[in-house]
C-alpha atoms as one frame of an Amber mdcrd trajectory, in Angstrom:
protein
 -15.070 -27.225 -19.677 -14.718 -30.978 -20.134 -12.625 -30.432 -23.277  -9.882
 -29.004 -21.049  -9.744 -31.833 -18.503  -6.505 -33.254 -19.928  -4.588 -30.123
 -18.892  -5.535 -30.340 -15.208  -3.700 -33.463 -14.153  -0.235 -34.901 -13.708
   1.087 -38.430 -13.192  -0.402 -38.799  -9.725  -3.220 -36.269  -9.299  -6.182
 -34.713 -11.064  -7.263 -31.105 -10.470 -10.146 -30.680 -12.890 -12.813 -30.460
 -10.169 -10.904 -27.536  -8.600 -10.577 -25.870 -11.997 -14.339 -26.111 -12.560
 -15.148 -24.611  -9.170 -12.622 -21.804  -9.561 -13.851 -20.907 -13.053 -17.477
 -20.958 -11.936 -16.558 -18.727  -9.013 -14.948 -16.144 -11.275 -18.229 -15.718
 -13.136 -20.389 -15.694  -9.994 -18.309 -13.490  -7.693 -18.211  -9.717  -7.976
 -14.824  -9.612  -6.232 -12.797 -12.316  -7.948 -10.411 -13.480  -5.240 -10.272
 -16.963  -3.745 -11.901 -15.976  -0.456 -14.920 -14.391  -2.168 -15.176 -17.267
  -4.666 -15.386 -19.800  -1.827 -17.940 -17.712   0.075 -20.124 -17.345  -3.017
 -20.300 -21.073  -3.764 -20.452 -22.356  -0.193 -19.254 -25.923  -0.833 -15.738
 -24.935  -1.964 -12.773 -25.460   0.358 -10.574 -22.349   0.528  -7.306 -24.212
   1.144  -7.875 -26.659  -1.706  -8.448 -23.831  -4.185  -5.487 -21.872  -2.787
  -3.257 -24.919  -3.242  -4.643 -25.514  -6.745  -3.778 -21.972  -7.863  -0.454
 -21.606  -6.037   1.171 -25.043  -5.956  -0.540 -27.583  -8.220   1.311 -28.458
 -11.415  -1.131 -28.198 -14.308  -0.615 -27.137 -17.911  -1.521 -23.444 -18.028
   0.079 -22.998 -21.453  -1.941 -25.897 -22.857  -5.166 -24.311 -21.597  -4.337
 -20.958 -23.194  -3.280 -22.517 -26.482  -6.451 -24.577 -26.803  -8.588 -21.538
 -25.979  -6.695 -19.508 -28.587  -7.218 -22.090 -31.333 -10.902 -22.541 -30.504
 -11.426 -18.776 -30.519  -9.628 -18.481 -33.846 -11.882 -21.105 -35.444 -15.190
 -19.527 -34.408 -14.473 -15.903 -35.359 -16.308 -14.746 -38.500 -14.206 -14.492
 -41.652 -16.036 -11.494 -43.080 -13.989  -9.066 -40.974 -10.252  -8.508 -40.547
  -8.974 -10.265 -37.418  -6.498  -8.443 -35.225  -4.094  -9.498 -32.497  -3.952
  -6.383 -30.294  -1.218  -6.321 -27.662  -1.748  -4.534 -24.355  -0.804  -4.821
 -20.717  -2.663  -5.005 -17.450  -1.538  -4.390 -13.891  -2.722  -5.608 -10.494
  -1.853  -3.790  -7.274  -0.128  -5.911  -4.626   0.421  -5.313  -0.910   3.621
  -7.328  -0.484   6.730  -8.300  -2.436   6.247 -12.087  -2.540   3.952 -12.224
  -5.593   6.020 -13.072  -8.678   7.031  -9.922 -10.553   5.625  -7.546  -7.937
   7.434  -4.233  -7.624   7.111  -0.481  -7.943   6.208   0.091 -11.570   3.576
   1.841 -13.647   0.191   0.145 -13.173  -2.359   1.026 -15.848  -5.298  -0.086
 -13.710  -4.654   2.738 -11.248  -2.950   5.132 -13.676   0.205   5.629 -11.620
   3.309   3.943 -10.251   2.347   1.389  -7.631   3.505  -1.875  -6.101   2.009
  -4.178  -8.712   2.297  -7.086 -11.122   2.228  -6.255 -14.833   1.287  -8.715
 -17.561   1.590  -8.300 -21.328  -1.448  -9.828 -23.037  -2.639 -10.626 -26.536
  -6.247 -10.887 -27.692  -8.028 -11.874 -30.872 -10.365  -9.163 -32.088 -12.855
  -9.376 -34.933 -15.714  -6.917 -35.266 -17.540  -6.876 -31.927 -15.893 -10.134
 -30.815 -12.776 -10.181 -28.662 -11.064 -12.732 -26.434  -7.765 -12.917 -24.570
  -5.550 -15.677 -25.967  -2.096 -15.213 -24.411  -0.360 -13.619 -21.429   3.257
 -13.146 -20.322   4.213 -11.880 -16.866   6.727  -9.028 -16.901   9.658  -9.542
 -14.512  11.416  -6.295 -13.482  15.218  -6.328 -13.253  15.173  -6.424  -9.445
  13.637  -9.879  -9.914  15.728 -11.223 -12.795  18.976 -10.044 -11.185  18.148
 -11.878  -7.943  18.354 -15.602  -8.698  17.595 -16.626  -5.100  14.382 -14.594
  -5.140  13.314 -16.222  -8.408  14.098 -19.711  -7.110  12.188 -19.099  -3.875
   9.155 -17.939  -5.882   9.274 -21.088  -8.026  10.050 -19.368 -11.337  11.477
 -21.875 -13.869  15.143 -21.119 -14.586  14.483 -20.666 -18.313  12.037 -17.856
 -17.495  14.338 -15.820 -15.239  16.082 -13.785 -17.952  15.077 -10.137 -18.284
  12.762  -9.331 -21.200  11.349  -5.957 -22.141   7.624  -5.604 -22.702   8.082
  -5.351 -26.507  10.129  -8.569 -26.346   7.300 -10.274 -24.451   4.871  -8.910
 -27.029   6.883 -10.491 -29.836   6.924 -13.816 -27.958   3.117 -13.702 -27.941
   2.910 -12.830 -31.644   5.418 -15.480 -32.713   3.818 -18.138 -30.506   0.337
 -17.502 -31.916   1.803 -17.594 -35.432   3.527 -20.943 -34.789   0.404 -22.297
 -33.081  -1.651 -21.700 -36.220  -3.954 -19.016 -34.838  -5.381 -16.936 -37.682
  -4.999 -13.159 -37.597  -4.345 -10.448 -40.172  -2.691  -7.666 -38.219  -1.088
  -6.827 -34.885  -1.995  -3.737 -32.866  -0.422  -1.997 -29.894  -0.151   1.281
 -28.027   2.747   3.745 -28.072   5.005   1.593 -25.893   5.077  -1.033 -28.640
   4.653   1.333 -31.592   7.798   3.253 -30.755   9.868   0.060 -30.885  10.943
   0.064 -34.544  12.372  -3.439 -34.421   9.122  -4.926 -33.121   7.301  -3.560
 -36.169   9.954  -4.985 -38.488   9.754  -8.403 -36.803   5.970  -8.455 -37.218
   6.351  -7.632 -40.903   8.999 -10.353 -41.144   6.396 -12.906 -40.021   4.141
 -11.766 -42.859   1.600  -9.684 -40.930   0.335  -6.155 -41.043   0.835  -3.994
 -37.982  -1.091  -0.973 -36.716   0.915   0.536 -33.887   0.150   3.747 -32.037
   3.054   6.185 -31.709   3.803   9.123 -29.449   2.978  12.618 -30.638   6.657
  13.640 -30.597   7.620  10.969 -33.157   9.573  12.621 -35.989   9.009  11.730
 -39.638  10.240  12.810 -43.064   7.651  13.802 -45.652  10.137  13.164 -48.465
  12.538  10.243 -48.614  15.912  11.490 -47.393  19.360  10.241 -48.309  21.846
   9.401 -45.590  24.926  11.544 -46.032  27.851  12.632 -43.903  27.213  16.335
 -43.287  29.861  18.901 -44.069  31.786  20.361 -41.157  30.623  23.792 -40.060
  33.217  26.124 -38.568  36.750  25.353 -37.533  36.122  23.921 -34.076  35.221
  20.372 -33.149  35.672  17.073 -34.935  34.778  16.471 -38.531  31.421  14.631
 -38.851  31.818  10.972 -39.775  28.330   9.507 -39.227  25.686   9.763 -41.978
  22.480  11.682 -41.273  19.283  12.343 -43.256  19.735  15.243 -45.655  16.161
  16.521 -45.226  14.348  18.197 -42.349  12.145  16.088 -40.080   8.883  17.130
 -38.443   7.004  15.944 -35.366   3.710  14.262 -36.181   1.749  16.580 -33.882
   3.235  19.636 -35.599   2.484  18.115 -38.998  -1.224  17.674 -38.229  -1.548
  21.296 -37.071  -0.965  22.459 -40.645  -3.558  20.174 -42.257  -6.489  21.889
 -43.946 -10.104  20.648 -43.493 -10.138  19.061 -46.963  -7.166  16.856 -46.033
  -9.301  14.922 -43.540 -11.696  12.090 -44.420 -14.692  11.292 -42.203 -15.110
   7.534 -41.798 -17.732   5.412 -40.036 -15.577   3.051 -38.001 -18.113   0.719
 -36.403 -21.616   0.575 -34.982 -22.224   1.327 -31.306 -25.258   1.337 -29.017
 -25.768   4.982 -29.986 -25.260   4.536 -33.727 -22.149   4.789 -35.871 -18.825
   5.790 -34.343 -17.368   8.389 -36.675 -13.967  10.062 -36.769 -11.860  12.074
 -39.176  -8.730  10.486 -40.593  -5.655  11.605 -42.454  -3.328   9.179 -44.242
   0.138  10.040 -45.558   3.191   8.063 -46.613   6.188   9.077 -44.497   9.747
   7.947 -43.829  11.588   7.294 -40.574  15.263   6.958 -39.764  16.102   3.597
 -38.217  19.330   4.508 -36.456  19.945   0.943 -35.232  19.933  -0.432 -38.774
  21.354   2.704 -40.352  18.600   3.015 -42.947  15.457   4.851 -44.002  12.130
   2.984 -43.777   8.644   3.680 -45.128   5.536   3.903 -42.996   1.935   4.941
 -43.534   1.084   7.551 -40.910  -2.544   7.357 -39.776  -3.928  10.302 -37.810
  -7.341  10.068 -36.194  -9.258  13.093 -34.914 -12.269  12.403 -32.746 -14.386
  14.792 -30.716 -15.153  13.652 -27.159 -16.763  15.228 -24.101 -13.298  16.370
 -23.018 -12.474  17.950 -26.376 -10.670  16.802 -29.515  -8.734  13.553 -29.163
  -5.866  12.835 -31.569  -4.299   9.440 -32.177  -1.208   8.765 -34.281  -0.269
   5.348 -35.666   2.214   3.700 -38.016   1.229   0.820 -40.295   2.786  -1.152
 -43.127  -0.604  -1.378 -44.853  -0.788   0.581 -48.091  -3.637   2.592 -49.580
  -3.073   0.705 -52.836  -4.028  -2.590 -51.143  -6.561  -1.520 -48.513  -9.449
   0.905 -48.408  -9.204   3.779 -45.956 -12.134   2.348 -44.002 -10.287  -0.955
 -43.477  -7.184   0.847 -42.217  -9.300   3.016 -39.906 -10.988  -0.152 -38.615
  -7.613  -1.670 -37.731  -6.619   1.411 -35.762  -9.859   1.315 -33.753  -9.624
  -2.352 -32.671  -7.576  -1.714 -29.507 -10.856  -0.582 -27.948 -11.925  -4.220
 -27.617  -8.798  -5.594 -25.938  -9.195  -2.913 -23.271 -12.748  -4.180 -22.691
 -11.360  -7.697 -22.197  -9.156  -6.401 -19.391 -11.344  -3.966 -17.481
């Protein structure tokens, strides 16, 4: 850890010894809270570590950035590197912890009093490491300036940001930092945000974003036209709409024949190759905010599990002309590793 010593000091104090003890305790303790960490090591003062975590001013962003760059440099170049985005939640008993509130907590699978953090990881083959994190502040925090000030939140961080907005901050920051990655991944929360996908593409990256099963698509490129008025009642239509019928992605896959699926070996596991069936099709979506039609490659994965058949739907800007089906399937499967970083 000596390479990180510069980030654990300010003009008057140094905290590196506390950082070493805390980090060591995380690896040694089964329950990773300060009390258990101090018990496990014996010679660690509880109040010193508590003060180090809660009150000491050290450069957390500098630590994360250095870890991100070092991770980026050591990942093998033979595989595509992803930057999967996900979130993690921690249950809390009180309301004093920054960002704590009643919200969905993925760790417990329900709404709970919790903190939620949006995270980014670098993923390459079997290698994965967290490289960035942004705490989500619910509106009952950002709309209460006194509460934010009492909790010590910097004023520039008190504005409300959605989780997709925090995700884009992570992506843009890693891009500006010089971290190397080829694509960005995310679950349906991020995949259903059309503008996030367009921003990622604007930075020059591929994206592979999961979408919800009720996402509607057009199998043929529609034109936007003002529809003719039907009947004599009501106002005359004045907003353009697609002139072709849309279909939900889950309804689309129900009509696929067996020969429209391709079985692909995604990666090796302890039990051999992980295989799944994939379907790829170019589709179009209506971006109502921009008033235009946009292309996407729809990737559908069908995988048999102990609970039955699992279906996953994703949008990507990768094309079958540039990438093999196996490479696209690999990108869709990489979220598995960021989840292992968290749990």
